[in-house]
Coordinates of C-alpha atoms in Angstrom, one line a residue:
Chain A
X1 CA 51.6 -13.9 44.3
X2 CA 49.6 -11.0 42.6
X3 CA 47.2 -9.3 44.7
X4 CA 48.3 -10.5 47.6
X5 CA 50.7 -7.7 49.9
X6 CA 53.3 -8.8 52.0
X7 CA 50.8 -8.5 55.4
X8 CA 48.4 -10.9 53.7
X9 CA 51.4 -13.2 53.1
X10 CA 52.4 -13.2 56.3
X11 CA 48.9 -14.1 57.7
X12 CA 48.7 -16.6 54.8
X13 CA 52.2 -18.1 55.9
X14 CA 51.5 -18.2 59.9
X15 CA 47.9 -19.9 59.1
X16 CA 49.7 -22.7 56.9
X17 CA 52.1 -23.7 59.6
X18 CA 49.1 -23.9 62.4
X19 CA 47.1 -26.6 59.8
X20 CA 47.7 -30.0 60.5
X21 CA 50.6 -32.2 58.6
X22 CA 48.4 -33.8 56.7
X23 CA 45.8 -31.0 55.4
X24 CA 48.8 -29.1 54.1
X25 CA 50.3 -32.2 52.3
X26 CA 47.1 -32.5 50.5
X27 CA 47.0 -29.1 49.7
X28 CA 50.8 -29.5 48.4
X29 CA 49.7 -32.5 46.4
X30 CA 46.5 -30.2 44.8
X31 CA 48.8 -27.8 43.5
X32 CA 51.3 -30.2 42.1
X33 CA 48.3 -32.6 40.9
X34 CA 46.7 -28.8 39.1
X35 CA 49.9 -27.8 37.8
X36 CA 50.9 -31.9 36.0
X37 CA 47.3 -32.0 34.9
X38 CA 46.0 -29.1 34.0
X39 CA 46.3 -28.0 30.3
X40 CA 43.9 -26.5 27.7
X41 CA 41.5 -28.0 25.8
X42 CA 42.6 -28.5 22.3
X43 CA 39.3 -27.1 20.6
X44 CA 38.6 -23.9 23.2
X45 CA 42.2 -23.0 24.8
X46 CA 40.1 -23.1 28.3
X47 CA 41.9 -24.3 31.4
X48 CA 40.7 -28.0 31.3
X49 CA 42.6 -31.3 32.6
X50 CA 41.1 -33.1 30.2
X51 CA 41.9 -33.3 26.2
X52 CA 38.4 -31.5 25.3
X53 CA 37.2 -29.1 28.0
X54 CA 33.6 -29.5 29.9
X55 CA 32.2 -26.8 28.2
X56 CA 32.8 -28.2 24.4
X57 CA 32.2 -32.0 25.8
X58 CA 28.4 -30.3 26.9
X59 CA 26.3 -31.4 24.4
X60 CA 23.1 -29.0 25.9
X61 CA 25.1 -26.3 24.6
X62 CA 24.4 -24.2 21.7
X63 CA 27.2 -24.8 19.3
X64 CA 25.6 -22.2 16.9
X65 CA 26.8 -19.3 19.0
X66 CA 30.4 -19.2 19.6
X67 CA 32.4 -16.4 22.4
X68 CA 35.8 -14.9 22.1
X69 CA 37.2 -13.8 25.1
X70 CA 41.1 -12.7 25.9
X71 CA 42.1 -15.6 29.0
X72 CA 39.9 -18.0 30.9
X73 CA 39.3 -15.8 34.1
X74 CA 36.9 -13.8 31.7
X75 CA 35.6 -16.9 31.1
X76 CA 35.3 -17.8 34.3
X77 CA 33.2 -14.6 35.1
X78 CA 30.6 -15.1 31.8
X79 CA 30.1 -18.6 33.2
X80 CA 29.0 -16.9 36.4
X81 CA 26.1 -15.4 35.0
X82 CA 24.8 -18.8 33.8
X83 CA 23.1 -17.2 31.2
X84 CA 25.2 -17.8 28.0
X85 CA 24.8 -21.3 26.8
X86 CA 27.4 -21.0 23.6
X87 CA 30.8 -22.4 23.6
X88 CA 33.7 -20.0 24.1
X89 CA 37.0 -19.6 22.3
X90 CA 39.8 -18.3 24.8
X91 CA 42.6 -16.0 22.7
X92 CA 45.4 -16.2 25.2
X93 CA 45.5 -12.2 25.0
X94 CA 45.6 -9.5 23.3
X95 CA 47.2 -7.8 20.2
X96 CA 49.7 -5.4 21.3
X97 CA 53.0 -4.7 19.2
X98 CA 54.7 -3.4 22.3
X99 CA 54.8 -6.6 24.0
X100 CA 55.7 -8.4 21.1
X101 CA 51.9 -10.0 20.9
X102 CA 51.1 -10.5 17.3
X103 CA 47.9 -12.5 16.1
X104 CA 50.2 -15.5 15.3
X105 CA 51.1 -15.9 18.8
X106 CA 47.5 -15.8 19.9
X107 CA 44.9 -19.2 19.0
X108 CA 43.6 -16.9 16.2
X109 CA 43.8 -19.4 13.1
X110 CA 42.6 -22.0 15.4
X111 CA 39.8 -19.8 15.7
X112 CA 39.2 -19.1 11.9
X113 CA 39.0 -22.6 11.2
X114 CA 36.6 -23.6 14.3
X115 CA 34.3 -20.8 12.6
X116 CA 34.7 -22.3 9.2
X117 CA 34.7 -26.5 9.9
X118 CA 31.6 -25.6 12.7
X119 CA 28.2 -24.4 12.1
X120 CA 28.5 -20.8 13.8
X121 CA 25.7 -18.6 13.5
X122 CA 27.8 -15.6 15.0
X123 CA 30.6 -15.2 17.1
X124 CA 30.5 -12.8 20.1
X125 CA 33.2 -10.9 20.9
X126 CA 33.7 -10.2 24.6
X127 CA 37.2 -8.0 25.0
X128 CA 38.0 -5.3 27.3
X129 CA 37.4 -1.7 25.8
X130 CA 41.0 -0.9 25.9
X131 CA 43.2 0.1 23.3
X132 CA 44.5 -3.5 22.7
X133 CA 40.9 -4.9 23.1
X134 CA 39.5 -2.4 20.4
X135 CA 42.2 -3.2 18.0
X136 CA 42.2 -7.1 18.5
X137 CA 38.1 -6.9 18.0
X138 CA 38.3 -4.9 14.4
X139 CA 40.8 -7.5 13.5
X140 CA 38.8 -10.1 14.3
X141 CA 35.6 -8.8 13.3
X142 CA 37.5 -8.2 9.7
X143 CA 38.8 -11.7 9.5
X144 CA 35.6 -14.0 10.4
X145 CA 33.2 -11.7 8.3
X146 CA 33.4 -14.3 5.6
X147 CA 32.2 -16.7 7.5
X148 CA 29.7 -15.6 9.4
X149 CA 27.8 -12.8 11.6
X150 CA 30.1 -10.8 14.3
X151 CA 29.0 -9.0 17.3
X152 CA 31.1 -7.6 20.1
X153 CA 29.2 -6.9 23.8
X154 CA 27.8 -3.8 25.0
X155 CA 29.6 -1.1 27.0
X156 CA 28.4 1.3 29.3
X157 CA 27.0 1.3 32.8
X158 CA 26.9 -0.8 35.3
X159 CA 23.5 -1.7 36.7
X160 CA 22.7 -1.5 39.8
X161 CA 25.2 2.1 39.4
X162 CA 23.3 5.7 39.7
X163 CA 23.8 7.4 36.6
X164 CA 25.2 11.1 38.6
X165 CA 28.1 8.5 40.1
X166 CA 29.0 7.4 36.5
X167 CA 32.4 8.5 35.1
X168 CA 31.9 10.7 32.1
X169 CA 34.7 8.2 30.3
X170 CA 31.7 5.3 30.7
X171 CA 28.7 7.6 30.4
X172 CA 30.2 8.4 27.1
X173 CA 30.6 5.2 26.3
X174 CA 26.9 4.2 26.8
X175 CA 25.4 7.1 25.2
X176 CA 27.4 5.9 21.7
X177 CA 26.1 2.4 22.0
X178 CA 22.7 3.5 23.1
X179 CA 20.0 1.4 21.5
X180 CA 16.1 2.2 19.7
X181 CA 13.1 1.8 21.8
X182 CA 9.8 -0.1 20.7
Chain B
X1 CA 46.9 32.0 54.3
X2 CA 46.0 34.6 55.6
X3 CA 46.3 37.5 53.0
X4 CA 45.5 38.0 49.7
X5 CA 49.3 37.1 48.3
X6 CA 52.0 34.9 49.4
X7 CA 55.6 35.8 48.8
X8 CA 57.9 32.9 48.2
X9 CA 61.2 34.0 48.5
X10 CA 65.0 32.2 48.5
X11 CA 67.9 30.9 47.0
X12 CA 68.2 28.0 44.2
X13 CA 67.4 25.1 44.9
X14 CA 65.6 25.8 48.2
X15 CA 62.3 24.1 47.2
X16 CA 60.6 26.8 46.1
X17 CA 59.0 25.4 43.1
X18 CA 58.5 22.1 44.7
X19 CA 56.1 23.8 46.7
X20 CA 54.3 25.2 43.4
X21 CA 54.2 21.8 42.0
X22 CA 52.9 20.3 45.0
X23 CA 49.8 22.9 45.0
X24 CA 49.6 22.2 41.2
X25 CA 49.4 18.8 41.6
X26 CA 46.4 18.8 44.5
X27 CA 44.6 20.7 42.3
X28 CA 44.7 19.4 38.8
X29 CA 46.7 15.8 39.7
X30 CA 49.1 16.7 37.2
X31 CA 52.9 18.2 37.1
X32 CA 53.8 19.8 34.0
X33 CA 57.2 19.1 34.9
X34 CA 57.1 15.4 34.8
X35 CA 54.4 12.8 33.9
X36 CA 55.5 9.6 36.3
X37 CA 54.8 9.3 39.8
X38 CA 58.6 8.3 40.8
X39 CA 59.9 11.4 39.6
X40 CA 58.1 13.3 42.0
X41 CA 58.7 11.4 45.6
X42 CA 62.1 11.9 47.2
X43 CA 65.0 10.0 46.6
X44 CA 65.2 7.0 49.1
X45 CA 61.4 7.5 50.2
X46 CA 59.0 5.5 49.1
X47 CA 56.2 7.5 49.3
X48 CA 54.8 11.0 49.2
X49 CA 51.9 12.7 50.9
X50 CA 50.3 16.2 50.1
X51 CA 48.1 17.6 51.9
X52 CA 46.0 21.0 51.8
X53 CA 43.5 22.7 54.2
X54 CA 41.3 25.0 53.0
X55 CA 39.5 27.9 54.4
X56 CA 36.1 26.2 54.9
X57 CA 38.2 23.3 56.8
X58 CA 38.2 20.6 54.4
X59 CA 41.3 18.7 53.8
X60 CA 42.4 17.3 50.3
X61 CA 44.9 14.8 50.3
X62 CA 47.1 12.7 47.8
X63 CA 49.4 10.2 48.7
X64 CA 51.7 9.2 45.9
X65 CA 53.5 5.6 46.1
X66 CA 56.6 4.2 44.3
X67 CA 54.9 0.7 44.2
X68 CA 51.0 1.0 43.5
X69 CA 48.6 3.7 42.4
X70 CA 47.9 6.9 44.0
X71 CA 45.3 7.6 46.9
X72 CA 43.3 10.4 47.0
X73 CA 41.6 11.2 50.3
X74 CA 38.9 14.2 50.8
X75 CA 38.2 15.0 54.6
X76 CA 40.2 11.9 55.7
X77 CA 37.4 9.8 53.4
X78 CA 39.4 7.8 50.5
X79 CA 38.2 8.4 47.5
X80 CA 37.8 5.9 45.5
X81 CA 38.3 7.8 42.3
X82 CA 41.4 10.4 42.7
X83 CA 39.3 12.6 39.9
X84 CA 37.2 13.5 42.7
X85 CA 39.8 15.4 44.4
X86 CA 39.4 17.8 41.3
X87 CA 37.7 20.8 42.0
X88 CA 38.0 22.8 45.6
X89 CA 41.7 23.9 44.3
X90 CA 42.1 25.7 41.0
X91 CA 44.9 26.8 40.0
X92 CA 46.3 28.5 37.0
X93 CA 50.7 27.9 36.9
X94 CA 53.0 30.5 35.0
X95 CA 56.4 29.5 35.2
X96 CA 59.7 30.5 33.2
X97 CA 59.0 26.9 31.1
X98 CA 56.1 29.2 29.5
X99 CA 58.0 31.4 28.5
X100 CA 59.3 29.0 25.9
X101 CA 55.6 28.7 24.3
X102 CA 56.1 31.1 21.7
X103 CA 59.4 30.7 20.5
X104 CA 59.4 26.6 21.4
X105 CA 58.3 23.9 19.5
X106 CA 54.8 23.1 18.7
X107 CA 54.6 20.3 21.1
X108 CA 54.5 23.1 24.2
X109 CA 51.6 24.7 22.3
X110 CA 49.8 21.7 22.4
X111 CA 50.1 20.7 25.7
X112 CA 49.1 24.0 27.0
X113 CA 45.9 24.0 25.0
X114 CA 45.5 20.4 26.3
X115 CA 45.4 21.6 29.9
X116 CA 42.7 24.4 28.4
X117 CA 40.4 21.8 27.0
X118 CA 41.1 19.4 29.7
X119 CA 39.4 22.3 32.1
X120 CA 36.5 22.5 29.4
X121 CA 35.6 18.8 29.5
X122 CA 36.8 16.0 31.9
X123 CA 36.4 13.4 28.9
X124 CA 39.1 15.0 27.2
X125 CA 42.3 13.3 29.5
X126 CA 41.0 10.0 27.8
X127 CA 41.0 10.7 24.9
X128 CA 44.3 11.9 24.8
X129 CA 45.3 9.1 26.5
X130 CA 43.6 6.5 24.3
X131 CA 45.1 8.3 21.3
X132 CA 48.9 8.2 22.5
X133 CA 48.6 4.8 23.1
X134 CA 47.4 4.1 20.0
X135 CA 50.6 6.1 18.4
X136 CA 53.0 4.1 20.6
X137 CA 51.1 0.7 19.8
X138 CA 51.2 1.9 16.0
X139 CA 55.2 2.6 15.9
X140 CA 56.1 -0.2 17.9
X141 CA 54.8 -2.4 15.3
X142 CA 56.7 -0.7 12.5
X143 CA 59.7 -1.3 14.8
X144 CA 59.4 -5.0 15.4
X145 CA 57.1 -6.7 12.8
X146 CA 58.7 -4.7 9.7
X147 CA 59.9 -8.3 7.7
X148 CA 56.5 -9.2 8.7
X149 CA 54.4 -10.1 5.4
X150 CA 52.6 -6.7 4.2
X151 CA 48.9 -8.0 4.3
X152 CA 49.1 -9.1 7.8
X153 CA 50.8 -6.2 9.4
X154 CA 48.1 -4.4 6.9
X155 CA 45.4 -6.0 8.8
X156 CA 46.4 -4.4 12.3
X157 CA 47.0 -1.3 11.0
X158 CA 43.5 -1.0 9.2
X159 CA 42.2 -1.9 12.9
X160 CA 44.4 1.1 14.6
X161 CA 43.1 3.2 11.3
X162 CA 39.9 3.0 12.8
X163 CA 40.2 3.9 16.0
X164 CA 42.7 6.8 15.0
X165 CA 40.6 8.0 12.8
X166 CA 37.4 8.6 15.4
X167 CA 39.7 9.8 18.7
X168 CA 41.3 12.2 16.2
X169 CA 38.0 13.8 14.5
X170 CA 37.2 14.5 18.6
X171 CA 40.4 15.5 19.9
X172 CA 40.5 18.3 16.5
X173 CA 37.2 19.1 17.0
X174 CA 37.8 19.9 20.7
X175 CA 40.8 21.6 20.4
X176 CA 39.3 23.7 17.8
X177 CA 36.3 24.6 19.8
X178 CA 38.9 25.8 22.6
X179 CA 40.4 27.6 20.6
X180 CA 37.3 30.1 19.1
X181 CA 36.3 29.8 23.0
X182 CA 39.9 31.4 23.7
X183 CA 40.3 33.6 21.1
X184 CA 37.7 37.1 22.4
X185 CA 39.3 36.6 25.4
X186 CA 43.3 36.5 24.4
X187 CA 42.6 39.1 22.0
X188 CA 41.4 41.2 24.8
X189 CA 43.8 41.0 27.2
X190 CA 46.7 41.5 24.1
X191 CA 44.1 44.7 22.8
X192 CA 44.7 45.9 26.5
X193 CA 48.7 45.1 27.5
X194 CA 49.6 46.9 24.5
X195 CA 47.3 50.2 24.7
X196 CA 45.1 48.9 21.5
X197 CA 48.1 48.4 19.2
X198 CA 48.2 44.8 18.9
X199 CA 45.7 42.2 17.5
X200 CA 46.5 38.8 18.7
X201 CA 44.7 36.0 17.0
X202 CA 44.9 32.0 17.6
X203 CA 45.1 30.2 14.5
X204 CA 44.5 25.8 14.1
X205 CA 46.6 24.1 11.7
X206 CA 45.5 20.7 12.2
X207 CA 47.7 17.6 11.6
X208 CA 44.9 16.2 9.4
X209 CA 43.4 17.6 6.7
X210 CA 40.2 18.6 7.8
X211 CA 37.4 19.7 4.9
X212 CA 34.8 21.5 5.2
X213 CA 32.5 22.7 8.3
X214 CA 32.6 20.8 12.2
X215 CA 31.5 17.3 11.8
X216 CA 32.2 14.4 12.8
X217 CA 31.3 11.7 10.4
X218 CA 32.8 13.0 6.9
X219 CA 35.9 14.5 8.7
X220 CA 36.5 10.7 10.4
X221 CA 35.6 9.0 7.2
X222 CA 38.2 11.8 5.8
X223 CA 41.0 11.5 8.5
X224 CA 40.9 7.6 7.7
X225 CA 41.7 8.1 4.1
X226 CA 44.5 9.9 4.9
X227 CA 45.8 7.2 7.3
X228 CA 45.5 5.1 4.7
X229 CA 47.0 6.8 2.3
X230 CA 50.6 8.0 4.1
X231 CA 51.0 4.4 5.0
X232 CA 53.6 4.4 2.6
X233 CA 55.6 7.2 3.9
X234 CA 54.5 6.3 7.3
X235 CA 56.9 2.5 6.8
X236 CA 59.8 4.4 5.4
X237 CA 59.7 6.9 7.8
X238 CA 58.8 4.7 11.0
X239 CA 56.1 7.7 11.9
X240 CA 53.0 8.4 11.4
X241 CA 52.7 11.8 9.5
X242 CA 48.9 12.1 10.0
X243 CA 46.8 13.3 13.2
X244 CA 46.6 15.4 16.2
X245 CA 50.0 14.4 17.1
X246 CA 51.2 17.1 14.3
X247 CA 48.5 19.6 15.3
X248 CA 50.2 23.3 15.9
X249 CA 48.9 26.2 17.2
X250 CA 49.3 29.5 15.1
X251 CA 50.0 33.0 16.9
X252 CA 49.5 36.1 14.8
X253 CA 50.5 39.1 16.0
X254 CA 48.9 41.7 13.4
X255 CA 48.9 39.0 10.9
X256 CA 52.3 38.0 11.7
X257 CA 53.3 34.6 12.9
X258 CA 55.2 35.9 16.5
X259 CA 57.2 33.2 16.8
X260 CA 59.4 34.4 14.0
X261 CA 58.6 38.2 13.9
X262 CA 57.6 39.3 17.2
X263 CA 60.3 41.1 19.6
X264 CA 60.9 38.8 22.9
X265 CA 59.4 41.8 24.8
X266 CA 56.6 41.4 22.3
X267 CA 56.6 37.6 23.2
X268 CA 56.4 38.0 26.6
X269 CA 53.1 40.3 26.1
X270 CA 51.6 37.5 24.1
X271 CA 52.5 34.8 26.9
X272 CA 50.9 37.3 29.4
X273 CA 47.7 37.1 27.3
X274 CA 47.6 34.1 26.9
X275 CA 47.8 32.8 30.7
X276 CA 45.1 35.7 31.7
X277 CA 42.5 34.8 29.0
X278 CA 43.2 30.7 30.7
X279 CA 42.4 32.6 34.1
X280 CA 39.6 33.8 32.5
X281 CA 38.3 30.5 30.9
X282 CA 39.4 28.7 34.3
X283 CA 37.1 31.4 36.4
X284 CA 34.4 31.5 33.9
X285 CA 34.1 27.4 33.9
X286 CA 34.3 27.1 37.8
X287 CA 32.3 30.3 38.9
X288 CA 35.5 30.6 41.4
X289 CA 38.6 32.4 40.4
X290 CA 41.5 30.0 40.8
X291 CA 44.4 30.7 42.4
X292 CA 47.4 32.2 40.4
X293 CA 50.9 30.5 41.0
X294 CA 54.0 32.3 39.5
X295 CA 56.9 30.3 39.6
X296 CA 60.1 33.0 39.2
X297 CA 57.9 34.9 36.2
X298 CA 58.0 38.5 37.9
X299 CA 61.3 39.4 37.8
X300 CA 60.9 38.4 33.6
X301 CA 58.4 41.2 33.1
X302 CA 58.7 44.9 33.5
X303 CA 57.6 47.5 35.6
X304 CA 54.6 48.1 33.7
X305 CA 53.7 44.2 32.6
X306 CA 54.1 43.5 36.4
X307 CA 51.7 46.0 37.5
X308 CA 49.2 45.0 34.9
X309 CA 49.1 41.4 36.1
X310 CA 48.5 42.7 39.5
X311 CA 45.8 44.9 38.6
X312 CA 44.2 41.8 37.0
X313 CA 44.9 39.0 38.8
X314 CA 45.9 40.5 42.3
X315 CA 41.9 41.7 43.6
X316 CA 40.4 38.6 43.0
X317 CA 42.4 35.8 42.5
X318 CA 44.8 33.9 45.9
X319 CA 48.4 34.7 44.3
X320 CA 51.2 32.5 45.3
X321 CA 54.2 33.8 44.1
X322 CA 58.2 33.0 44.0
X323 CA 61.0 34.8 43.6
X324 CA 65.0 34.4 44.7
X325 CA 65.0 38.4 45.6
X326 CA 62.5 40.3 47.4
X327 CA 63.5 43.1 44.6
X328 CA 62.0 40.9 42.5
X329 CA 58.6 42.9 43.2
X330 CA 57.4 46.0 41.6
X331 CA 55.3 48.3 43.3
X332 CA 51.8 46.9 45.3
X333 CA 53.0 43.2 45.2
X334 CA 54.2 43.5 48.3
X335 CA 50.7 44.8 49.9
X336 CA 48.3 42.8 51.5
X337 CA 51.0 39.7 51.6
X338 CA 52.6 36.9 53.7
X339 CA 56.5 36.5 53.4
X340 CA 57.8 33.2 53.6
X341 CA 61.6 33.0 53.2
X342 CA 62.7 29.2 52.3
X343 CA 66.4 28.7 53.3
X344 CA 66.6 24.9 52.7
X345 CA 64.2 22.2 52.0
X346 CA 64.4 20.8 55.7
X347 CA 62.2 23.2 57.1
X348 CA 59.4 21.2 59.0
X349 CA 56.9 23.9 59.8
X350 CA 53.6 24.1 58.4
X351 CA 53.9 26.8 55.5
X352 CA 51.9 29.6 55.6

């Protein structure tokens, strides 16, 4: 299981055969109930065990502002923050020719036509700064001009980080995409 | 060590050079011999560990692992980025693989001026990086997606246009500046080797056509023209003929390219220049003069070349130094130094 070294496993086998019979059969029957019933939600791609996800089913969301991200664990962590209240559109990956990962096989004209059925105001593009990242956000950006604005989220440094500890890889970084004050 | 030069001496094979590679690698985390991690831990191990103490006790450690990353470990702290370890040990290589820089092919020329600007500015190793990957992302999709329609795979490679463009404006405009920063300094050293006969200059013949004075905008704007523009001779030739990929590095010797005209004792001059104006830049950039390893390069220059290097290189700088034969060393080498005789790689003893 990724992340997980073969100590952990061990202490993560041992502590499953102390549990009760019945806690670990319902912990068996949760993974085989998440594996039958989870699926995506056919507008978003999100992880969702219904047809249409909870997100897109929320009507106190903002429709107008719609967020791209690679796979739903980045989803997962821009929910965290609770502060955007847009719908997201989850890509399944990135573009990368040397795994084979063209925009056909990611839900790119599923996206395309969300942005042109649906009232979107702009779409916010939230990929990692990577190679793959950059080149899958020009593409974008190129193909859903048409229809409306485009934005991608800002890199640079953490907060909370002192700026002397900063890598000069992210300093650099957030001196390009510095921004005009007042 | 104790004294100002250590003396590495033994047969083939007996792990002399490992030894340089290991003090290479703890000081810049990079082999020149190989670029993946597996190639440098034993056969049948799964790990390696190097370790170095230094004279105001501090330890520097790097522990290299078949499976997972590396870990880097300063005064028995773990660091948790291995670029920290960078700094305490300097070092400037010379093996016999330079010798090939002159007469070699241009891709040993660029990798040598790499490590230069890589000492100039930490940023650089991204960049580099960033830019290969693009180049294998970008041939990998003429490879597989050629039958695919033109104006989609167009659309990707606008997108790696793009980014090209900009990491190649910065990785010219860096090597360039390396370059003028090298060039008082090689032409020195060449001016003094050969008694004020020779003039050594460094000339850039970039892999894009660059117009015009440093900057970056019109020469991005510029580079992604071109990109644009080879795209045709790019898909029947499956590479892409534009960028720093293609960059070489000119050496004139009196106006004379010297990898066609210049005598291989001529050569080895040049080379000699070359690796004492780095010590120079290295020095210079650090305020501490790194320490010199020569990997088997003595016994390839002369009385008169050896005793130069020694005048130059031997007050100030730590010299580690190999050789199979103890004849292998002309003159002073031999003062103020340790003698370590390898016989085989078993030995378990602390060097030094």
């Amino acid at each position: 299981m990724p992340g997980i070294g073969p100590r952990t496993a061990q202490r993560l086998a041992l502590h499953l055969l102390r549990q009760p019979e019945e806690r670990v059969r319902s912990f068996a029957d949760a993974m085989l109930a998440a594996k039958s019933q989870v699926g995506q939600c056919q507008k978003c791609f999100h992880l969702s065990a219904d047809p249409i996800c909870e997100i897109c089913r929320n009507e106190g969301r903002d429709s107008e502002f719609l967020c791209v991200v690679a796979d739903s664990r980045d989803l997962l962590a821009l929910e965290r923050t609770k502060e955007f209240k847009g719908l997201y559109h989850v890509l399944g990956g990135l573009i990368s020719p040397m795994d084979g990962v063209g925009p056909e096989i990611l839900n790119v004209s599923s996206l395309v036509k969300r942005v042109d059925a649906d009232d979107v105001d702009e779409v916010i593009l939230a990929l990692t700064p990577s190679v793959e990242g950059d080149t899958t956000s020009l593409y974008l950006a190129r193909l859903l001009k048409p229809f409306t604005k485009v934005s991608r989220i800002a890199y640079g440094l953490p907060v909370g980080g002192e700026l002397e500890y900063a890598d000069e890889v992210t300093l650099t970084r957030a001196l390009e995409g510095r921004q005009t004050l007042g | 060590m104790t004294e100002k030069r250590l003396l590495i001496t033994g047969p083939n094979g007996a792990g002399k050079t490992n030894l340089l590679e290991a003090i290479e690698l703890l000081g810049s985390l990079r082999s020149h011999r190989c670029s993946r991690d597996s190639d440098l831990i034993h056969w049948n191990q799964e790990r390696a560990l190097l370790r170095a103490l230094s004279c105001e006790d501090e330890t520097l450690e790097l522990e290299l692992r078949r499976k997972g990353g590396r870990q880097a470990k300063r005064n028995e702290k773990v660091l948790s980025r291995q670029f920290d370890l960078i700094g305490p040990l300097r070092c400037v290589g010379f093996s016999s693989l330079d010798l090939e820089l002159v007469r070699g092919q241009p891709a040993l020329r660029r990798q040598w001026l790499d490590r230069v600007v890589q000492q100039l500015e930490p940023i650089y190793s991204d960049l580099i990086s960033r830019y290969s990957r693009l180049l294998r992302q970008r041939s990998q999709l003429w490879r597989r997606w050629r039958n695919k329609p033109a104006n989609e795979r167009d659309a990707i490679l606008d997108a790696f246009d793009l980014q090209m463009a900009l990491v190649s404006t910065r990785i010219h405009r860096r090597r360039s500046r390396a370059l003028r920063h090298l060039q008082p300094l090689v032409a020195h050293w060449q001016k003094m080797i050969s008694n004020g006969k020779e003039k050594l200059e460094l000339v850039y013949y970039p892999g894009s056509k660059l117009k015009g004075e440093e900057a970056e905008e019109p020469w991005r704007l510029d580079i992604q023209d071109q990109l644009l523009d080879q795209r045709l001779d790019e898909e029947r030739l499956g590479s892409c003929r534009v960028g720093p990929h293609r960059d070489e590095v000119g050496l004139l010797l009196n106006g004379l390219e010297a990898r066609r005209f210049a005598s291989s004792g001529q050569q080895r001059t040049l080379i000699l220049s070359l690796k004492l104006a780095e010590l120079d830049l290295v020095e210079q950039m650090s305020g501490l003069p790194p320490i010199l390893l020569l990997d088997d390069v003595l016994a390839e220059l002369d009385a008169k070349r050896q005793l130069l290097l020694l005048e130059v290189a031997g007050e100030k700088h730590q010299c580690i130094v190999t050789a199979t034969h103890l004849d292998a060393f002309q003159g002073e080498w031999m003062r103020e130094s340790q003698l370590l005789e390898t016989k085989s790689f078993s030995s378990k003893g602390s060097v030094g």
